[in-house]
Each structure stands twice: as structure tokens, then as C-alpha cells.
């Protein structure tokens, strides 16, 4: 970051500021070192890791894009998956924590909710600042963790979000990556490459991690000839579902070839095999237009958190085991990362959100898991069969699809034991006015608790603090705070001030002569706030305003000053002569810039995949 100081201020500010900055960075460095040295997750020496690797199972993780949770075992299109489920462990109520491919895949490989990493889940492009922030903050994506223990890590499939080459995703650390997202008729090519990879890894002494990602039955639904003839059902199917099921049958046949090859190469028994999907697909007519985004999502996904979007299959075969079981309890995609490490007997990072499925599989689980999910315009929380979904601007990103306006955020409550298709919700327009619905007292209390759970599980927004010492010679102090995008939400202010809130602008007046503080957040965090303060008719100049932990004069910085506003969770020391002090607490650094348009190459890939039409 380049920080420019004015000529008049540099001599007076720079020496003391530099000293304080060095001390601050040193303190932060020592804290990080202390945490690292105390962490049980510290990398093992290469020799020790190598010995450990010789006893480890192979790990094969298979993702079938867009496969709904109610397809396997139905329609007579999944004979190979049916047999796999019968001979292994089948999870009947498995939910993904994000509803489209990129955020869902990052949940897979980090064990964290989508909002816990800096890559947006609103728009397709990823900015360079997002990608760089991911590499700085995410030190333990699953392929990198397994590489530390001598695993050979390979990705084969159609998923353009696992590379940073096209401005669509991030590199999560595979040794080898064979992406077929820019190929037509990719399914057979993926199977062929998978067999070549298995031939290669089977000749090596180290265990391997294979991530196999089929794009079918993702749109567009174009099954090869003959596969729709395998469908057996009394249900009346429209052409889209017919072709969707034809693609499912096609992928199932290809998986049968992979299973046979694993057995022929004697890799089956010593492998942990996990089969799931990154999201489902909307097929109920009542959800054709998403109530959250207003987008036509019929035979699509990513625009809500209805069960048909988040309920997906999960099948697991344990290494050296013939355990057969059907699990009825709720499980989540954040649980897959720690499950793999658990069965590989490798340390599980404490920073993740998920929990290993081993206690459920072994029958020692004593508590029920709860659900939290995020996607475009939507947040959701669930316990058992009950869900509260919220229309949300919390994670919006500026771009061609959103210009910064914030509208009403309503809530939909569902009990899917009574309303399995989620077509008759209780709608709450404002949580503050829920009493007007005259609900049963227990239900009202439950909905409010679900709402508080959503608030507690999302990352906290940065909090901005404005401290003011009024001029005793002036009878009135006036403040105006404004943002270009989003809205301002006051968090704390004294009862001696008069507030006028207008979304992007807040006007404050007071006749108080004592110092006071106003705290607020920008929702969502996409625009840096600007403010002006008047003592009577005289505006406070930038030279009289101090910012951040070190209290640098606002006039001393003219460009790229974000770091100077930071105070983390430490309240600045406010000088006795200070008139106004402004600082920012918490939250990741944002670039506050609009996203770039999709490049031609990226757009072509997404068109071929069916992500855009």
C-alpha cells in the first residue's frame, strides 16, 4: 500500500507514526508466532509424514453436479449408485451449505461456510483482491493438507472454479488438475482420464487423493441416445426432467466403469470413497421464480435455499470395511472435510465449521446437528425439518447485477414435516413486527431464536466509530454520515442526539457539550463511509480529525489510506486536544470497487457449462 502524506504534515507525523507502526506490526507478529507455536496442527517433518503416509487409505471424492437428493434409488436410472449405497453408508438427509458450484466446492475443501472465505458467492468473476485474500487467509485447503502427508492429489472433471486462470475461481492446491470445462461431451473424456490417472497413481507407493467431478446432469440436459429409455416411473415427466434423468443414467453408467477399474487395480478395498453433489436442482413449479432474487430458476439452482436446492445424496464406503448403514439424521457439506481427515487419522484444524461424521457412523453422536446456509440473496438456518430463510443483502457485491440499493428483507418459515415441498410458508416481513401475526407463543419464540442463530453464525460486519468533543463555544453540533452504496445502520449512540436516518445518509444533531461516540455499520460492507462534522456553522477541517489506532491526521493521507483507519478491537488513545476521532473495528479489508465484466474466455466456458445462456 502506498500512502501519500502532505508536505506540511510529513515532518511532524512520520517519525512518531513509523515508530508506532513498527511496534504495532511487531506485536502482531509475536502474537501470530505464539499462536503458531501453540498449534497442534503444525506440519510434521517430511520423514515422519512419509512414514505416516504409508499406512493411509486412498481417498476418492466423487461429485455429480446438480444431482438432487431424491434421485438415487428412484426411476431405475442409478443401478451402480444403488448397489454402492446398499453396500456402504447412505445418508438420507444430507444438506449442502451453499447452492451453486463455486461456493459449494470451497465449502468442500475448507470445511467452512462460504462467507468464511473472501471469494464472493454473488457473481461469477473473482477479483484479484479476492483471490489474493484467499491465498493469504486459507492455509489449509484439503488438497494442501493431504500433500503435507505425502498424498498425491489429482482433480479430474469439469469445474472451472478450481483454477485461478480464467478469473472464475482459486487454486486449492492439487498436484495435477485435468479440467474439461471447455470441452463438449466431457463425461466420457472425464472417465477416460480418470482411468489413466488411476493407472498412474496405482504404480506409486504413496496414497492418493482423487477428486472426480462430473458436470452431468447439469444444464443443458443433453443425454446420449437411449438413456432416457431406462427411466421407469408412473410420474408424468416433462421433457426437461426426462432429459435430466437421462443424464443421470449416463453418469451412473460411467461411474460403473470407474468402480470396475478401481476393483481391477486392487484399489477399492483400501480406499475411502465418498459420493455427493454440490447442489440440487429446482423442479417444483412453485419455486420457478425465486422469491429471494426474482430470477427464473426453474430447472436451475443457486437462487434460494429450498430443500430441492440443498438436499443432495451422500454415499460413503469406508476403507477396509463392509459397514452398511442408513443414516436418517441431518448432515452437512461442511462435515465432509473433517470426516476425510478423521478416517485418514490426520489432525483436523480447529478453525473449521464442520464436524466429522464418524460419531454418526459409529453410533456415538449425542447431539443433533443444525444447518446454516448462504447463497445469492438468501441466508438460512434449520433444525431438524424446520427452516427459516431470509432474503438478505448481507453478502452482496457491487457489479452489473447489483448497483447498491437495499430493499426489504423478509423471512419465510417452513416446517417440512408438514409442508415437504415448501409451498406454504409463514412470511414475516419485519422480525420486529412478528407479534402482529399472532402466532403460537412457542412458534414465535422459535422463529426469533432461528433469526438470532442466523445473526450469530454470519461473519460480523466492520464497526465504525466516530468520537466527537463538542466546541464549548458553540451551542450545536451537527454530523452527516453517508455512503455511496448500501445503507448505514446505527449500532450505538447517546440519547442526547437527534437522528434522521435516510438509508445512505444519516443526519445527527445535538446540543450536548460533553464528548460522545457514535457507532455504526455499513450494510453490506461495500462502501467506505464519508462524514462531515459542524460545530455551529463551522465545519471541522480534516487536519482536526484523527483516524485509526495511531490517531493520524486525516489530512496526512490522500490515497490508499484503508490501513490507517484500522484499530482492530483496540480502542485508540484519544489525545486531550482531539476534536474528532474516527476508526474502524473488525472485518476483512474490502477493495470498495465494482467487479469487472466477465471476459470472453470465461463467458465461453460458462456458456458451454450451462452456467450462463
PDB file of C-alpha atoms in Angstrom, residues 32-188:
ATOM      1  CA  UNK A  32       0.951 -14.879  15.334  1.00  0.00           C
ATOM      2  CA  UNK A  33       4.152 -16.695  16.250  1.00  0.00           C
ATOM      3  CA  UNK A  34       2.765 -17.575  19.642  1.00  0.00           C
ATOM      4  CA  UNK A  35      -0.387 -18.994  18.068  1.00  0.00           C
ATOM      5  CA  UNK A  36       1.622 -20.970  15.543  1.00  0.00           C
ATOM      6  CA  UNK A  37       3.919 -22.453  18.145  1.00  0.00           C
ATOM      7  CA  UNK A  38       0.985 -23.455  20.312  1.00  0.00           C
ATOM      8  CA  UNK A  39      -0.964 -25.016  17.451  1.00  0.00           C
ATOM      9  CA  UNK A  40      -1.254 -28.818  17.342  1.00  0.00           C
ATOM     10  CA  UNK A  41      -1.711 -28.545  13.571  1.00  0.00           C
ATOM     11  CA  UNK A  42       1.936 -27.667  12.869  1.00  0.00           C
ATOM     12  CA  UNK A  43       3.399 -29.534   9.889  1.00  0.00           C
ATOM     13  CA  UNK A  44       5.253 -32.745  10.620  1.00  0.00           C
ATOM     14  CA  UNK A  45       8.822 -33.268   9.394  1.00  0.00           C
ATOM     15  CA  UNK A  46       8.924 -34.790   5.909  1.00  0.00           C
ATOM     16  CA  UNK A  47      10.386 -38.125   7.112  1.00  0.00           C
ATOM     17  CA  UNK A  48       7.718 -38.542   9.785  1.00  0.00           C
ATOM     18  CA  UNK A  49       4.977 -37.536   7.366  1.00  0.00           C
ATOM     19  CA  UNK A  50       6.314 -40.059   4.851  1.00  0.00           C
ATOM     20  CA  UNK A  51       6.150 -42.948   7.340  1.00  0.00           C
ATOM     21  CA  UNK A  52       2.630 -41.902   8.300  1.00  0.00           C
ATOM     22  CA  UNK A  53       1.559 -41.810   4.658  1.00  0.00           C
ATOM     23  CA  UNK A  54       2.420 -45.488   4.119  1.00  0.00           C
ATOM     24  CA  UNK A  55      -0.466 -46.519   6.377  1.00  0.00           C
ATOM     25  CA  UNK A  56      -3.052 -44.147   4.930  1.00  0.00           C
ATOM     26  CA  UNK A  57      -6.075 -45.038   2.786  1.00  0.00           C
ATOM     27  CA  UNK A  58      -6.594 -43.672  -0.677  1.00  0.00           C
ATOM     28  CA  UNK A  59      -9.306 -41.014  -0.823  1.00  0.00           C
ATOM     29  CA  UNK A  60     -11.694 -40.798  -3.770  1.00  0.00           C
ATOM     30  CA  UNK A  61     -14.223 -37.974  -3.675  1.00  0.00           C
ATOM     31  CA  UNK A  62     -16.826 -38.054  -6.443  1.00  0.00           C
ATOM     32  CA  UNK A  63     -19.109 -35.078  -7.137  1.00  0.00           C
ATOM     33  CA  UNK A  64     -22.080 -35.367  -9.513  1.00  0.00           C
ATOM     34  CA  UNK A  65     -23.091 -31.795 -10.327  1.00  0.00           C
ATOM     35  CA  UNK A  66     -26.780 -30.878  -9.756  1.00  0.00           C
ATOM     36  CA  UNK A  67     -27.817 -34.351  -8.519  1.00  0.00           C
ATOM     37  CA  UNK A  68     -30.885 -33.979  -6.305  1.00  0.00           C
ATOM     38  CA  UNK A  69     -31.208 -35.939  -3.083  1.00  0.00           C
ATOM     39  CA  UNK A  70     -34.356 -37.766  -4.217  1.00  0.00           C
ATOM     40  CA  UNK A  71     -32.971 -39.369  -7.399  1.00  0.00           C
ATOM     41  CA  UNK A  72     -30.767 -42.294  -6.309  1.00  0.00           C
ATOM     42  CA  UNK A  73     -32.861 -45.438  -5.946  1.00  0.00           C
ATOM     43  CA  UNK A  74     -35.712 -43.940  -7.984  1.00  0.00           C
ATOM     44  CA  UNK A  75     -36.606 -44.025 -11.686  1.00  0.00           C
ATOM     45  CA  UNK A  76     -34.363 -47.084 -12.347  1.00  0.00           C
ATOM     46  CA  UNK A  77     -31.525 -44.855 -13.645  1.00  0.00           C
ATOM     47  CA  UNK A  78     -28.855 -45.418 -10.962  1.00  0.00           C
ATOM     48  CA  UNK A  79     -28.135 -49.179 -10.729  1.00  0.00           C
ATOM     49  CA  UNK A  80     -24.435 -48.662  -9.940  1.00  0.00           C
ATOM     50  CA  UNK A  81     -25.087 -46.000  -7.319  1.00  0.00           C
ATOM     51  CA  UNK A  82     -27.918 -48.119  -5.894  1.00  0.00           C
ATOM     52  CA  UNK A  83     -25.527 -51.026  -5.357  1.00  0.00           C
ATOM     53  CA  UNK A  84     -22.873 -48.689  -3.897  1.00  0.00           C
ATOM     54  CA  UNK A  85     -25.464 -47.305  -1.443  1.00  0.00           C
ATOM     55  CA  UNK A  86     -26.635 -50.783  -0.458  1.00  0.00           C
ATOM     56  CA  UNK A  87     -23.094 -51.978   0.257  1.00  0.00           C
ATOM     57  CA  UNK A  88     -21.941 -48.830   2.073  1.00  0.00           C
ATOM     58  CA  UNK A  89     -23.325 -45.978   4.171  1.00  0.00           C
ATOM     59  CA  UNK A  90     -26.209 -43.903   2.835  1.00  0.00           C
ATOM     60  CA  UNK A  91     -27.132 -40.523   4.314  1.00  0.00           C
ATOM     61  CA  UNK A  92     -30.778 -39.728   3.639  1.00  0.00           C
ATOM     62  CA  UNK A  93     -30.807 -36.131   4.870  1.00  0.00           C
ATOM     63  CA  UNK A  94     -27.593 -34.524   3.683  1.00  0.00           C
ATOM     64  CA  UNK A  95     -27.648 -30.765   3.003  1.00  0.00           C
ATOM     65  CA  UNK A  96     -25.083 -28.572   1.239  1.00  0.00           C
ATOM     66  CA  UNK A  97     -24.278 -25.226   2.852  1.00  0.00           C
ATOM     67  CA  UNK A  98     -24.198 -23.306  -0.450  1.00  0.00           C
ATOM     68  CA  UNK A  99     -26.401 -23.617  -3.531  1.00  0.00           C
ATOM     69  CA  UNK A 100     -24.110 -23.267  -6.560  1.00  0.00           C
ATOM     70  CA  UNK A 101     -20.821 -24.787  -7.603  1.00  0.00           C
ATOM     71  CA  UNK A 102     -18.037 -22.371  -6.631  1.00  0.00           C
ATOM     72  CA  UNK A 103     -19.062 -21.615  -3.041  1.00  0.00           C
ATOM     73  CA  UNK A 104     -20.144 -25.210  -2.508  1.00  0.00           C
ATOM     74  CA  UNK A 105     -16.800 -26.530  -3.745  1.00  0.00           C
ATOM     75  CA  UNK A 106     -14.926 -24.146  -1.441  1.00  0.00           C
ATOM     76  CA  UNK A 107     -17.060 -25.414   1.450  1.00  0.00           C
ATOM     77  CA  UNK A 108     -15.914 -28.934   0.490  1.00  0.00           C
ATOM     78  CA  UNK A 109     -12.236 -28.044   0.542  1.00  0.00           C
ATOM     79  CA  UNK A 110     -12.160 -25.708   3.566  1.00  0.00           C
ATOM     80  CA  UNK A 111     -14.788 -27.154   5.908  1.00  0.00           C
ATOM     81  CA  UNK A 112     -16.024 -23.577   6.384  1.00  0.00           C
ATOM     82  CA  UNK A 113     -19.130 -21.671   5.415  1.00  0.00           C
ATOM     83  CA  UNK A 114     -18.917 -19.802   2.102  1.00  0.00           C
ATOM     84  CA  UNK A 115     -18.760 -16.410   3.835  1.00  0.00           C
ATOM     85  CA  UNK A 116     -15.756 -17.504   5.884  1.00  0.00           C
ATOM     86  CA  UNK A 117     -13.504 -17.044   2.853  1.00  0.00           C
ATOM     87  CA  UNK A 118     -13.077 -13.851   0.810  1.00  0.00           C
ATOM     88  CA  UNK A 119     -14.252 -15.229  -2.542  1.00  0.00           C
ATOM     89  CA  UNK A 120     -17.714 -13.855  -3.345  1.00  0.00           C
ATOM     90  CA  UNK A 121     -20.692 -16.131  -3.937  1.00  0.00           C
ATOM     91  CA  UNK A 122     -22.798 -13.492  -5.645  1.00  0.00           C
ATOM     92  CA  UNK A 123     -21.236 -13.055  -9.103  1.00  0.00           C
ATOM     93  CA  UNK A 124     -19.135 -15.303 -11.371  1.00  0.00           C
ATOM     94  CA  UNK A 125     -15.941 -13.225 -11.660  1.00  0.00           C
ATOM     95  CA  UNK A 126     -13.409 -13.278  -8.845  1.00  0.00           C
ATOM     96  CA  UNK A 127     -11.346 -10.140  -8.476  1.00  0.00           C
ATOM     97  CA  UNK A 128      -7.608 -10.317  -7.996  1.00  0.00           C
ATOM     98  CA  UNK A 129      -8.046  -8.878  -4.495  1.00  0.00           C
ATOM     99  CA  UNK A 130     -10.399 -11.761  -3.601  1.00  0.00           C
ATOM    100  CA  UNK A 131      -8.023 -14.384  -4.957  1.00  0.00           C
ATOM    101  CA  UNK A 132      -5.021 -12.857  -3.175  1.00  0.00           C
ATOM    102  CA  UNK A 133      -7.007 -12.618   0.059  1.00  0.00           C
ATOM    103  CA  UNK A 134      -7.968 -16.305  -0.237  1.00  0.00           C
ATOM    104  CA  UNK A 135      -4.336 -17.351  -0.574  1.00  0.00           C
ATOM    105  CA  UNK A 136      -3.381 -15.229   2.435  1.00  0.00           C
ATOM    106  CA  UNK A 137      -6.182 -16.417   4.685  1.00  0.00           C
ATOM    107  CA  UNK A 138      -6.778 -20.044   3.685  1.00  0.00           C
ATOM    108  CA  UNK A 139      -3.665 -22.013   4.564  1.00  0.00           C
ATOM    109  CA  UNK A 140      -5.233 -25.472   4.818  1.00  0.00           C
ATOM    110  CA  UNK A 141      -7.484 -26.366   1.870  1.00  0.00           C
ATOM    111  CA  UNK A 142      -7.882 -30.130   1.804  1.00  0.00           C
ATOM    112  CA  UNK A 143      -5.531 -30.930  -1.130  1.00  0.00           C
ATOM    113  CA  UNK A 144      -2.706 -28.968   0.542  1.00  0.00           C
ATOM    114  CA  UNK A 145      -3.278 -30.691   3.881  1.00  0.00           C
ATOM    115  CA  UNK A 146      -3.126 -34.115   2.249  1.00  0.00           C
ATOM    116  CA  UNK A 147       0.012 -33.158   0.313  1.00  0.00           C
ATOM    117  CA  UNK A 148       1.736 -32.500   3.648  1.00  0.00           C
ATOM    118  CA  UNK A 149       1.280 -36.206   4.401  1.00  0.00           C
ATOM    119  CA  UNK A 150       2.665 -37.385   1.061  1.00  0.00           C
ATOM    120  CA  UNK A 151      -0.677 -37.819  -0.689  1.00  0.00           C
ATOM    121  CA  UNK A 152      -0.600 -37.495  -4.475  1.00  0.00           C
ATOM    122  CA  UNK A 153      -3.522 -35.123  -5.152  1.00  0.00           C
ATOM    123  CA  UNK A 154      -5.321 -35.071  -8.509  1.00  0.00           C
ATOM    124  CA  UNK A 155      -8.501 -33.430  -9.790  1.00  0.00           C
ATOM    125  CA  UNK A 156     -10.266 -34.799 -12.878  1.00  0.00           C
ATOM    126  CA  UNK A 157     -13.531 -33.306 -14.063  1.00  0.00           C
ATOM    127  CA  UNK A 158     -15.473 -30.290 -15.171  1.00  0.00           C
ATOM    128  CA  UNK A 159     -15.129 -27.471 -12.635  1.00  0.00           C
ATOM    129  CA  UNK A 160     -13.607 -24.178 -13.865  1.00  0.00           C
ATOM    130  CA  UNK A 161     -13.759 -22.752 -10.335  1.00  0.00           C
ATOM    131  CA  UNK A 162     -10.747 -24.828  -9.218  1.00  0.00           C
ATOM    132  CA  UNK A 163      -8.223 -22.736 -11.111  1.00  0.00           C
ATOM    133  CA  UNK A 164      -7.403 -19.035 -10.990  1.00  0.00           C
ATOM    134  CA  UNK A 165      -6.539 -18.836 -14.694  1.00  0.00           C
ATOM    135  CA  UNK A 166      -9.877 -17.601 -16.018  1.00  0.00           C
ATOM    136  CA  UNK A 167     -10.916 -15.088 -13.351  1.00  0.00           C
ATOM    137  CA  UNK A 168     -13.539 -17.514 -12.042  1.00  0.00           C
ATOM    138  CA  UNK A 169     -12.007 -19.285  -9.063  1.00  0.00           C
ATOM    139  CA  UNK A 170      -8.966 -20.144  -6.969  1.00  0.00           C
ATOM    140  CA  UNK A 171      -6.285 -22.812  -6.988  1.00  0.00           C
ATOM    141  CA  UNK A 172      -6.813 -25.017  -3.926  1.00  0.00           C
ATOM    142  CA  UNK A 173      -3.523 -26.878  -4.320  1.00  0.00           C
ATOM    143  CA  UNK A 174      -3.869 -30.066  -6.388  1.00  0.00           C
ATOM    144  CA  UNK A 175      -0.638 -31.604  -7.683  1.00  0.00           C
ATOM    145  CA  UNK A 176      -2.360 -32.244 -11.015  1.00  0.00           C
ATOM    146  CA  UNK A 177      -5.585 -30.795 -12.373  1.00  0.00           C
ATOM    147  CA  UNK A 178      -7.360 -32.027 -15.501  1.00  0.00           C
ATOM    148  CA  UNK A 179     -10.282 -29.691 -16.149  1.00  0.00           C
ATOM    149  CA  UNK A 180     -12.673 -30.472 -19.009  1.00  0.00           C
ATOM    150  CA  UNK A 181     -14.924 -27.426 -18.652  1.00  0.00           C
ATOM    151  CA  UNK A 182     -14.063 -26.126 -22.129  1.00  0.00           C
ATOM    152  CA  UNK A 183     -14.744 -29.482 -23.833  1.00  0.00           C
ATOM    153  CA  UNK A 184     -18.036 -30.583 -25.381  1.00  0.00           C
ATOM    154  CA  UNK A 185     -19.246 -34.087 -24.498  1.00  0.00           C
ATOM    155  CA  UNK A 186     -16.948 -34.080 -21.489  1.00  0.00           C
ATOM    156  CA  UNK A 187     -18.367 -37.028 -19.498  1.00  0.00           C
ATOM    157  CA  UNK A 188     -16.669 -39.851 -21.404  1.00  0.00           C
TER     158      UNK A 188
END
